[in-house]
Short mmCIF file of C-alpha atoms (C1' of nucleotides) in Angstrom, two decimals:
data_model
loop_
_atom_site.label_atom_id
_atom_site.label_comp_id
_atom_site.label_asym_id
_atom_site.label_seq_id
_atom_site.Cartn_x
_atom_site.Cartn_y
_atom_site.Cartn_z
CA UNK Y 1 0.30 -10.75 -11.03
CA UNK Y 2 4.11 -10.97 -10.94
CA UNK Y 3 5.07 -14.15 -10.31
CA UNK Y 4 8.83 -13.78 -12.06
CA UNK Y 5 11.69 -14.46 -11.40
CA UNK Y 6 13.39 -12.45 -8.57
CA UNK Y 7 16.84 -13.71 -9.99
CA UNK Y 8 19.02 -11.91 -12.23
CA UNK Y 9 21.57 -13.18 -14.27
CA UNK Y 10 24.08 -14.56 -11.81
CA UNK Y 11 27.48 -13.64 -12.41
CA UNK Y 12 30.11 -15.87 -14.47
CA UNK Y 13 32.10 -15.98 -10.89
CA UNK Y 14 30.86 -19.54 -9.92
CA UNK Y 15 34.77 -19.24 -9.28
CA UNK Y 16 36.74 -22.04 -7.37
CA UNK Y 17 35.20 -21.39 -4.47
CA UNK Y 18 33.66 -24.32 -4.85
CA UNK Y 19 30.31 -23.57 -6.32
CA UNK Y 20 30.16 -25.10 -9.76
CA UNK Y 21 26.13 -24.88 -8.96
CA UNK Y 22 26.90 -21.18 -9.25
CA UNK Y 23 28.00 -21.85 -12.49
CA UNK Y 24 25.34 -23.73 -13.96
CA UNK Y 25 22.66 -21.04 -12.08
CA UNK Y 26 24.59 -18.28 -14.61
CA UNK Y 27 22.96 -20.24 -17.36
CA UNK Y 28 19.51 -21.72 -15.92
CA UNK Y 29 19.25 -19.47 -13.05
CA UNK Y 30 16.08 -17.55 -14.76
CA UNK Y 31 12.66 -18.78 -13.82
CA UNK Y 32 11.84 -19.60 -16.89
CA UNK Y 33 15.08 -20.68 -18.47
CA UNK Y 34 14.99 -24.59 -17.19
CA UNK Y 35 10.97 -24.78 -18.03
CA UNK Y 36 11.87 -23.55 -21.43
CA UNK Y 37 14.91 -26.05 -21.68
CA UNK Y 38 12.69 -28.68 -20.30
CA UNK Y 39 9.49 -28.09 -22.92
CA UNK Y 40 12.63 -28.48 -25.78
CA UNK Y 41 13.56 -31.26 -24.99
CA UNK Y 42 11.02 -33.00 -26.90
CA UNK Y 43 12.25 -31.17 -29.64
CA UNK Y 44 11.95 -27.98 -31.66
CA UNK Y 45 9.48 -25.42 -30.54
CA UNK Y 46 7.77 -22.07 -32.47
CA UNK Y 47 8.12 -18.44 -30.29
CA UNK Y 48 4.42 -18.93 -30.08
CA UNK Y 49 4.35 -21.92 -29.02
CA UNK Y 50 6.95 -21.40 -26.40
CA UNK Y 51 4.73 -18.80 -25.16
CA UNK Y 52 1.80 -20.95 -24.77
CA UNK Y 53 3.52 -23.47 -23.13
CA UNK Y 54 4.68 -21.20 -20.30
CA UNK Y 55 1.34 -18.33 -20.25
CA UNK Y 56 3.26 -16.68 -17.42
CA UNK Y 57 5.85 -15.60 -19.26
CA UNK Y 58 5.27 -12.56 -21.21
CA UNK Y 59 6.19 -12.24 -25.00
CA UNK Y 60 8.78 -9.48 -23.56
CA UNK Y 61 10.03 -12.00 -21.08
CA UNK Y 62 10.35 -15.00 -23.47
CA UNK Y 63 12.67 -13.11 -25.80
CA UNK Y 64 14.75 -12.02 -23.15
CA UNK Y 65 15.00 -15.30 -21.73
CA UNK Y 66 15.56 -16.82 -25.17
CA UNK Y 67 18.19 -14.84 -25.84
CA UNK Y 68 19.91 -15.55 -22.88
CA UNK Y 69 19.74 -19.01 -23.54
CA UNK Y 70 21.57 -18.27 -26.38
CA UNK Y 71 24.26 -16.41 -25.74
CA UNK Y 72 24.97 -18.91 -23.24
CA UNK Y 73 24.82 -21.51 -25.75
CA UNK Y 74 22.44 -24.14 -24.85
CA UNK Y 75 20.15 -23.13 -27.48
CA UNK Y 76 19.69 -22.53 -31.36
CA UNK Y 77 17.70 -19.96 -33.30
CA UNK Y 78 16.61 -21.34 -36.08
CA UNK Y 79 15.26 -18.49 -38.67
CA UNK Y 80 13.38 -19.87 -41.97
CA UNK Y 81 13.45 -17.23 -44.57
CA UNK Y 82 10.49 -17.19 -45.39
CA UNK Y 83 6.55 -15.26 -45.50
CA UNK Y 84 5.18 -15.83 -42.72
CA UNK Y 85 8.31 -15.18 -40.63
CA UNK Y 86 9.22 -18.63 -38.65
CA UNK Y 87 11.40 -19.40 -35.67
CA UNK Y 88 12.50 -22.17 -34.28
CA UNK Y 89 14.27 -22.60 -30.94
CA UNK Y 90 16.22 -25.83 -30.32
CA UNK Y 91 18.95 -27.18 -27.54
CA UNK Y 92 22.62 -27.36 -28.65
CA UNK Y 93 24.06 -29.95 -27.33
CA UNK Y 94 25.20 -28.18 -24.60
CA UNK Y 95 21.56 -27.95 -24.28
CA UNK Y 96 20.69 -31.10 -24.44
CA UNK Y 97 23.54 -32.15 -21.75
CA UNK Y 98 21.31 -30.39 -19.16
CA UNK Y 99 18.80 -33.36 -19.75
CA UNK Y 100 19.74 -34.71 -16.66
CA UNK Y 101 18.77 -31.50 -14.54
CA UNK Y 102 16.26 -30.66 -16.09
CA UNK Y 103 14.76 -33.98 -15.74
CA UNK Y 104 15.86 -34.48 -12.01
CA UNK Y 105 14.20 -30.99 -11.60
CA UNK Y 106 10.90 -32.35 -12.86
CA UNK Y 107 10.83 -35.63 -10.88
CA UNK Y 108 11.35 -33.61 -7.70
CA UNK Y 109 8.51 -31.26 -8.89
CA UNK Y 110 5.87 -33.80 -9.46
CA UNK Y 111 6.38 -35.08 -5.66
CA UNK Y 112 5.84 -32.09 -4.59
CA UNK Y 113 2.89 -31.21 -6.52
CA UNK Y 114 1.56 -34.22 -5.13
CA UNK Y 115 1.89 -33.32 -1.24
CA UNK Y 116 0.47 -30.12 -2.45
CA UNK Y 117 -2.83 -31.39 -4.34
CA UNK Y 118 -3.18 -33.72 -1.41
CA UNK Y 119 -2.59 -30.36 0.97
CA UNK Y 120 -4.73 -28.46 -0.99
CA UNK Y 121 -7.50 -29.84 -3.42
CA UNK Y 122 -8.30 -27.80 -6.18
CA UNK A 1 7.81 -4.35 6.38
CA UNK A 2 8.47 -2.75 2.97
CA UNK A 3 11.60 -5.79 2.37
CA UNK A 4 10.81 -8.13 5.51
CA UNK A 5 8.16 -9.33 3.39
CA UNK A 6 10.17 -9.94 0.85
CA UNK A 7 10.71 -12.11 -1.98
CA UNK A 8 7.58 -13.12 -3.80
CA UNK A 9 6.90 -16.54 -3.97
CA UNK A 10 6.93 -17.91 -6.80
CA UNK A 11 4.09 -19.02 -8.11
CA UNK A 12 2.69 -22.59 -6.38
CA UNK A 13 0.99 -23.64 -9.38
CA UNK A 14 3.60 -25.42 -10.92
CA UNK A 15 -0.34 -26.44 -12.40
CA UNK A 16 -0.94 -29.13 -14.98
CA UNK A 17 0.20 -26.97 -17.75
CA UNK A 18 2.83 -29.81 -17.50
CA UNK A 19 5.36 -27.93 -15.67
CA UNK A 20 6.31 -30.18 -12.63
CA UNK A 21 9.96 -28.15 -13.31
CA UNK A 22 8.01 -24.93 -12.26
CA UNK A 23 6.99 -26.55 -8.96
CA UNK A 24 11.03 -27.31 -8.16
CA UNK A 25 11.98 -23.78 -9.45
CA UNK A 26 9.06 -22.22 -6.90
CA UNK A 27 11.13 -23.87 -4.35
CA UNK A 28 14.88 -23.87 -5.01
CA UNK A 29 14.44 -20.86 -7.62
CA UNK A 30 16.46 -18.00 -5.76
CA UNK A 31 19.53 -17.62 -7.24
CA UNK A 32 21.42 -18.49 -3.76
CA UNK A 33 19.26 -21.01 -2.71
CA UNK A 34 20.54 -24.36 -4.82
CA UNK A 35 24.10 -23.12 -3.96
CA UNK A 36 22.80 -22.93 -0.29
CA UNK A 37 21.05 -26.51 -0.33
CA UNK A 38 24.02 -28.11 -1.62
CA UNK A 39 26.48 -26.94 0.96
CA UNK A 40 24.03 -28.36 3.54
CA UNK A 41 24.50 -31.92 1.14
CA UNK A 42 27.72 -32.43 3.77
CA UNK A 43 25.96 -31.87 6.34
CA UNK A 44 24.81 -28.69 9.44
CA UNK A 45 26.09 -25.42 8.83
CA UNK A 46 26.15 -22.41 10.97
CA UNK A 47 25.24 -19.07 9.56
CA UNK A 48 28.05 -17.53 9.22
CA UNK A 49 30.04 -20.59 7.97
CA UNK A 50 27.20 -20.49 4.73
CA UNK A 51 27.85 -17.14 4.51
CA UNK A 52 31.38 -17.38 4.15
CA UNK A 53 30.50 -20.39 1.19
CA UNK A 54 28.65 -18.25 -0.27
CA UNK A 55 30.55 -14.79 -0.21
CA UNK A 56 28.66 -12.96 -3.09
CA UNK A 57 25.39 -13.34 -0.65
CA UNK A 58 25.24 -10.68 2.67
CA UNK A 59 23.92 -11.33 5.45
CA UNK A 60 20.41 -9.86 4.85
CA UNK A 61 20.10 -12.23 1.56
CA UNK A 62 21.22 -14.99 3.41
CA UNK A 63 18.52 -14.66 6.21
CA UNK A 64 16.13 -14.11 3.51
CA UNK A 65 17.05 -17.58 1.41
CA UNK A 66 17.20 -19.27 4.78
CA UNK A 67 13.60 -18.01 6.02
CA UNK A 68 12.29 -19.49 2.65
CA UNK A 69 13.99 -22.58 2.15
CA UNK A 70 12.71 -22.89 5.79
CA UNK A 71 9.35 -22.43 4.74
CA UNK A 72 9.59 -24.19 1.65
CA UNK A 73 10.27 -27.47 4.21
CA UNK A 74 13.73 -27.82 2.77
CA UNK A 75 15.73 -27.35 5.65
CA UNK A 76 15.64 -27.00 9.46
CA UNK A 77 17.24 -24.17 11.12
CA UNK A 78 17.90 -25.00 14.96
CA UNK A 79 18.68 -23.01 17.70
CA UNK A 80 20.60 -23.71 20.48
CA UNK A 81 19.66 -22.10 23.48
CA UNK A 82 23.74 -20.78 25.04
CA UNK A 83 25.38 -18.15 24.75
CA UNK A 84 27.07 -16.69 22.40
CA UNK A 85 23.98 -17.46 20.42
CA UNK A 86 24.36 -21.00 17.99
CA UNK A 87 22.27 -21.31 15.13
CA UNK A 88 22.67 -24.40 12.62
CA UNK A 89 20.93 -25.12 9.52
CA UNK A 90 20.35 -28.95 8.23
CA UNK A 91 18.60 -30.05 5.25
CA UNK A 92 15.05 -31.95 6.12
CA UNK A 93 14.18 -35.49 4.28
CA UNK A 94 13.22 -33.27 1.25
CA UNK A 95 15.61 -31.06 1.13
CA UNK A 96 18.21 -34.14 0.79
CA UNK A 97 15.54 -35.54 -1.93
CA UNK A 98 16.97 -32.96 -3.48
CA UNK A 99 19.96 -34.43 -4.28
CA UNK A 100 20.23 -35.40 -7.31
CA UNK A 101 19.02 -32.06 -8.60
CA UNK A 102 21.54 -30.05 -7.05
CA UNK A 103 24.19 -32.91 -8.48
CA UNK A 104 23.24 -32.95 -11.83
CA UNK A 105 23.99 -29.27 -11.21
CA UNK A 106 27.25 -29.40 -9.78
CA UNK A 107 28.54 -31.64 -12.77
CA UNK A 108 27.08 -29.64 -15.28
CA UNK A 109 28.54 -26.40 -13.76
CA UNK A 110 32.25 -28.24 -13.94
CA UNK A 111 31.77 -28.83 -17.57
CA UNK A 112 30.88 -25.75 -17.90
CA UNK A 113 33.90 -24.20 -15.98
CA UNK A 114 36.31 -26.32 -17.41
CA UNK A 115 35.10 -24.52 -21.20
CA UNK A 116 35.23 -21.10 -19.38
CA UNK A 117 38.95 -22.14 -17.94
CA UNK A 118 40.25 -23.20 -21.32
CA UNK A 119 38.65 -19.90 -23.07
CA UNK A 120 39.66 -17.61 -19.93
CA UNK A 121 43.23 -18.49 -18.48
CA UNK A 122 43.38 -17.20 -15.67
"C1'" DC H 1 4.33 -14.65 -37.11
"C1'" DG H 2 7.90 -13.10 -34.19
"C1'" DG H 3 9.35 -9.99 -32.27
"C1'" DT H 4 10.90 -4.81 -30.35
"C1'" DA H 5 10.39 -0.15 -27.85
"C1'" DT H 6 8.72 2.54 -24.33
"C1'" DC H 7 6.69 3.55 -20.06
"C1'" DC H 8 6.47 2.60 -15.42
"C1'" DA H 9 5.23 0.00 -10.92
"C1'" DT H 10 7.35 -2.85 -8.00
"C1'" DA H 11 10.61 -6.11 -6.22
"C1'" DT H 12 15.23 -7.01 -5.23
"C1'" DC H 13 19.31 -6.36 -3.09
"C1'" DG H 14 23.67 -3.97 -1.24
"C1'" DA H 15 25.51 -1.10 2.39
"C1'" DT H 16 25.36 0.35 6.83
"C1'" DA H 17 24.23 0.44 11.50
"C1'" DC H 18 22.32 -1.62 15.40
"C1'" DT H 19 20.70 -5.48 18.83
"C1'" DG H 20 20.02 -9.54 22.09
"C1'" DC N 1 27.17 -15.05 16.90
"C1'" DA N 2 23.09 -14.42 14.32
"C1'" DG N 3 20.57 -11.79 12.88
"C1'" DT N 4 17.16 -7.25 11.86
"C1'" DA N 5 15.92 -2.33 10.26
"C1'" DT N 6 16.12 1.22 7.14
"C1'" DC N 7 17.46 3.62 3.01
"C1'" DG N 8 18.03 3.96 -1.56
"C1'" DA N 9 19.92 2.38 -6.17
"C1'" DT N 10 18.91 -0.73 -9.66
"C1'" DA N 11 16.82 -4.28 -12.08
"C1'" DT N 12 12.84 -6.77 -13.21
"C1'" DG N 13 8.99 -7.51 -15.58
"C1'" DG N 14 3.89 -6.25 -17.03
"C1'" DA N 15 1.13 -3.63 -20.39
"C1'" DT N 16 0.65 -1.60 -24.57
"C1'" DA N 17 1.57 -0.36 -29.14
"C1'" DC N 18 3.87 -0.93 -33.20
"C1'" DC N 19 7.00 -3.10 -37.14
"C1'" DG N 20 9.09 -6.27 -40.95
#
DNA sequence: CGGTATCCATATCGATACTG
DNA sequence: CAGTATCGATATGGATACCG
């Protein structure tokens, strides 16, 4: 089942033409960037963990996406020296200023996951 | 109907995994589509005036963004029935509950361009 | 554990041309 | 004006296997 994201990295242009939603889409425009961002902002999470959080996203397509995240510089990669290996992914607080989207994002979900259950029982 | 029936959905689960966010994103989560929605914020557009707001889009994406966001229940397209033809698209009661999403968006994309200005004179 | 590399199917999207 | 059709290039992303 592919149910990714059908976005690519939108450009930097987000230019003066108006669109600084462009601009923030270059950063979070990846399916899986802003549920990623979201499940951190409880705090730090494992690569595992990460993974299980969002199943759809494969091990391939959580690195990539992690990486993303930053180079764009709304998250940390935390490596513990140390046997077993150990990861940690954080927001920056750049990161953490996206709070507010991320958030509004998930309000606006849960409506609509409600007129969908009530739509569709499952 | 190789590209007519295009763009996969994205996934409706948006499930209990905790992920209202991936409900929003299976909505507004093309990358044109937020930039789209908040034009339509100030009110009816015709389809060539969104395509000239949103330049890096053609035609063909456009139409395709439209059709979903249509289907999605986030906007209204109307027709008028003269000649020449007069098409206009308006956000529906959700797609302004969207609002504060595509907001929180714009401000964070400013911050964001303002770093990008002061790193990239231009 | 936390990745990475490769292969490969498919989706995505731009360009162009055409229509009612 | 507001699209649609078709072609083809490219990117996306899954599966699998392997490494430090």
């Amino acid at each position: 089942m592919n149910d990714s994201t059908p976005i690519k990295r939108t450009r930097r242009r987000a230019d003066k033409t108006g669109c600084a939603v462009e601009a923030t889409l270059s950063v979070i425009g990846g399916i899986w960037k802003p549920v990623i961002l979201f499940h951190l902002l409880e705090g730090k999470l494992r690569f595992n963990a990460l993974c299980r959080l969002v199943p759809a996203a494969t091990p391939r397509m959580m690195t990539l996406q992690l990486r993303e995240l930053e180079a764009d510089g709304v998250i940390n990669r935390i490596v513990y020296p140390e046997v077993p290996p150990k990861v940690e992914y954080e927001l920056t607080a750049s990161g953490v200023s996206l709070a507010p989207v991320l958030i509004a994002m998930r309000d606006w979900g849960e409506r609509l996951q409600r007129n969908d259950e009530s739509c569709q029982p499952d």
